[in-house]
Coordinates of C-alpha atoms in Angstrom, one line a residue:
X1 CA -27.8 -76.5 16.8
X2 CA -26.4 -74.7 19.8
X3 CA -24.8 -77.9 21.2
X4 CA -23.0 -78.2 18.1
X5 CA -22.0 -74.7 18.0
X6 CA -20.7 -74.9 21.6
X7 CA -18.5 -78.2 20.6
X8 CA -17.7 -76.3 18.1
X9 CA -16.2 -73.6 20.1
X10 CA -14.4 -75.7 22.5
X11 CA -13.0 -77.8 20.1
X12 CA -11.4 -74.6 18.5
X13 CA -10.7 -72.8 21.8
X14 CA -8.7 -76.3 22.6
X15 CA -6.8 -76.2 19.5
X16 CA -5.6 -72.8 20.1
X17 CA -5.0 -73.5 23.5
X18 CA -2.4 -76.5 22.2
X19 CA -1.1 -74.3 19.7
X20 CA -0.5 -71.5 21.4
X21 CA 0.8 -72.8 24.6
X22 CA 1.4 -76.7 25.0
X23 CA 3.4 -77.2 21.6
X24 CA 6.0 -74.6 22.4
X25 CA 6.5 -75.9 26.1
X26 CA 6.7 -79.0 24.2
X27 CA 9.3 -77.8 21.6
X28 CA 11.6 -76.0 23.7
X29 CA 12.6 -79.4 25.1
X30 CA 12.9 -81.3 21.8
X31 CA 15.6 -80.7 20.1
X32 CA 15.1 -81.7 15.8
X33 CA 18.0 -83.2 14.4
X34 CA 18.7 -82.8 10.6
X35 CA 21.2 -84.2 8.2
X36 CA 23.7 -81.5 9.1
X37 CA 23.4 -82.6 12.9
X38 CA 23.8 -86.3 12.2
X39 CA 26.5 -85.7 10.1
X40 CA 28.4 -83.6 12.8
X41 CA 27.9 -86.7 15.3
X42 CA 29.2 -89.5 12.4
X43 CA 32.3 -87.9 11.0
X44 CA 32.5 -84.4 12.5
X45 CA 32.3 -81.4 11.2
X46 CA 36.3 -81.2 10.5
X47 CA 35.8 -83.6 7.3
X48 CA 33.4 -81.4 5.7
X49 CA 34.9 -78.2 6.3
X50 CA 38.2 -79.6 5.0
X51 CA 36.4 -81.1 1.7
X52 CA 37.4 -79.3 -1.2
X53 CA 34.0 -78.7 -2.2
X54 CA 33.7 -76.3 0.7
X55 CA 36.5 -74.2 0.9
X56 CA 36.7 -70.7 1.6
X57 CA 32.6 -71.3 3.0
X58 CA 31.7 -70.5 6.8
X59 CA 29.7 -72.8 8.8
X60 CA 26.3 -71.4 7.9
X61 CA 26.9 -71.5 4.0
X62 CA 28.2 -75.4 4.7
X63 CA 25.2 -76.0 6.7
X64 CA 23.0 -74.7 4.0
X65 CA 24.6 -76.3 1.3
X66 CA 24.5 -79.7 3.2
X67 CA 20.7 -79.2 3.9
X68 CA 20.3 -79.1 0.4
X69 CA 21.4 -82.4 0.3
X70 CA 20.6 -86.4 0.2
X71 CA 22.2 -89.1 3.2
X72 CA 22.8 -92.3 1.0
X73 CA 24.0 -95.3 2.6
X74 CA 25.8 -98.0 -0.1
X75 CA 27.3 -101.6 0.6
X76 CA 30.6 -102.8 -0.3
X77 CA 30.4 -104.0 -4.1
X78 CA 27.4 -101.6 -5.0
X79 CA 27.5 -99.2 -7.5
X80 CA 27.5 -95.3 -7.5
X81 CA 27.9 -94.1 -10.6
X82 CA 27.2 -96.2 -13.7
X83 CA 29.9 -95.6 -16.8
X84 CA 27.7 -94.2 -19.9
X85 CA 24.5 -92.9 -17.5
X86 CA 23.2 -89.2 -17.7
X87 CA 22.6 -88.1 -14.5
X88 CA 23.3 -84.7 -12.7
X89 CA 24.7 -85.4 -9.0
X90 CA 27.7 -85.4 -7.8
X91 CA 28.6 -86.8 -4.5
X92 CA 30.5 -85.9 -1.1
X93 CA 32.4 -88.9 0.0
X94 CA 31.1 -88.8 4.0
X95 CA 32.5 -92.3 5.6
X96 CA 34.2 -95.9 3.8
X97 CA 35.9 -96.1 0.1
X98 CA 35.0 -96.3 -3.1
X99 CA 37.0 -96.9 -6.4
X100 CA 37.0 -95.5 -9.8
X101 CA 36.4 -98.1 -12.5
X102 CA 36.5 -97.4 -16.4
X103 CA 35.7 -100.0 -18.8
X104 CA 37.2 -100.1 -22.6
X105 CA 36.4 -103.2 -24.9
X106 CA 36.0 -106.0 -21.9
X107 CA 39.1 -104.1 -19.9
X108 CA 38.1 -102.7 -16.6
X109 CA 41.1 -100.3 -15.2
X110 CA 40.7 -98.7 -11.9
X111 CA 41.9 -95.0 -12.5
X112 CA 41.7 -94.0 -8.7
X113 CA 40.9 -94.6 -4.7
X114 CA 38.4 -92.2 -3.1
X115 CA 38.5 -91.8 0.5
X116 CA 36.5 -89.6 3.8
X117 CA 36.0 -85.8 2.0
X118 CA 37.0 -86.5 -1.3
X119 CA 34.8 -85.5 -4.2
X120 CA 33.3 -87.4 -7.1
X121 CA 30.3 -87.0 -10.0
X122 CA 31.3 -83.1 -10.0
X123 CA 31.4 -83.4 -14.1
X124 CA 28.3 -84.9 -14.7
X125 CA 26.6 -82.5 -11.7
X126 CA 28.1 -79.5 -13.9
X127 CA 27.2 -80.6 -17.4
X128 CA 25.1 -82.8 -19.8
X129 CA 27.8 -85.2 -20.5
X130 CA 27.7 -89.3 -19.8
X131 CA 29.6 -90.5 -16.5
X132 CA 32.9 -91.3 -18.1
X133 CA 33.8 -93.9 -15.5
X134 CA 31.7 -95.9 -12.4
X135 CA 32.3 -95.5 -9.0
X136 CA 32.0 -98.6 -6.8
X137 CA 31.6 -99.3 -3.2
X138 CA 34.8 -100.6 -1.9
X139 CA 33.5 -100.6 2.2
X140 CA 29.8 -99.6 3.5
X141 CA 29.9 -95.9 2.8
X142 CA 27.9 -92.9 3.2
X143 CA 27.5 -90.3 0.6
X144 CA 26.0 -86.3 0.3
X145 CA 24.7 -86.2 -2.9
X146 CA 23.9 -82.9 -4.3
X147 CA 21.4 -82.9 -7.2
X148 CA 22.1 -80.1 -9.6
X149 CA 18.3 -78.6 -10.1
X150 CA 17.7 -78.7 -6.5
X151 CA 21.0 -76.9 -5.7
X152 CA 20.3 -74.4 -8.4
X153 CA 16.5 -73.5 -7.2
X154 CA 17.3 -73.4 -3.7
X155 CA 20.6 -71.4 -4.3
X156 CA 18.8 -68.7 -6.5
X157 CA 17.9 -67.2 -2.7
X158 CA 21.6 -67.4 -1.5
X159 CA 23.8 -66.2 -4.5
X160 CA 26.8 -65.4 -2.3
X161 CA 27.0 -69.0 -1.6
X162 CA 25.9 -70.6 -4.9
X163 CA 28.8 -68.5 -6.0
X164 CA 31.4 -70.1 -3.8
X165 CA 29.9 -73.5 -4.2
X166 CA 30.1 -73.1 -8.1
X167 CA 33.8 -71.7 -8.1
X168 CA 34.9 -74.9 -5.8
X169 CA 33.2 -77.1 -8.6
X170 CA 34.9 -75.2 -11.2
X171 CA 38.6 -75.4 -9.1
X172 CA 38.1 -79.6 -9.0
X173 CA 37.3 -79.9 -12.1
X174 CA 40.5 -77.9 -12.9
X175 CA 42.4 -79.8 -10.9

């Protein structure tokens, strides 16, 4: 028994060793990237800042906004948003085009072009209404998508910026 409680002990003083000492000489030479980084390097920071969604918001309130949310990558032809679906996202337009489709008794119409920092989905992230329209991948593009439950939980914390990000919502859905 006192072999196993002396492998015991070194196997805990090692740990704490590694813990305490090896993992932060480790760390301060790594550098973790998140979505807000990668983002920065693929389209700059410029094209989010100058998003409607944004505006009036500093860098950190961007940053946590755009932490809250999902990287999606779409090819050309694929769909976005489904006409008639219930869901509660809404979407940050990030790199390529897309189009907006409706569809009326066999008729498709495209009601408008989406480009780099527009906005799209903001009805159906604010309320529980169907998507009146689909949005389709004109180009490989890249998305933020912002899911409304998540936004709201992590927000509860920041109400300052939940404010601002709410009151943007409300102005391009005015608009």
């Amino acid at each position: 028994i006192s072999e196993f409680v002396t492998l015991c002990a070194i196997a805990l003083f090692t740990a704490m060793i590694s813990d305490l000492i090896v993992t932060p000489v480790f760390l301060r030479n790594v550098s973790l990237v998140g979505i807000w980084d990668i983002l920065a390097l693929d389209i700059g920071i410029d094209t989010l800042v100058a998003s409607p969604l944004f505006k009036g918001m500093s860098n950190f309130q961007i940053r946590k906004v755009i932490l809250l949310c999902d990287l999606r990558e779409y090819q050309a032809g694929d769909t976005i948003i489904q006409q008639d679906n219930k869901d509660k996202e809404m979407y940050v337009m990030v790199s390529g085009a897309a189009s907006v489709k409706y569809e009326t008794g066999g008729q498709v119409r495209t009601l408008a072009s989406l480009k780099v920092g527009d906005v799209f989905g903001e009805a159906g992230f604010s309320g529980d209404i169907l998507r009146t329209a689909s949005v389709l991948a004109e180009d490989d593009l890249k998305v933020v998508a912002l899911n409304k439950e998540q936004v709201a939980k992590a927000l509860r914390l920041y109400p300052t910026i939940a404010t601002k990000l709410y009151r943007n919502i409300s102005e391009i859905l005015g608009s």
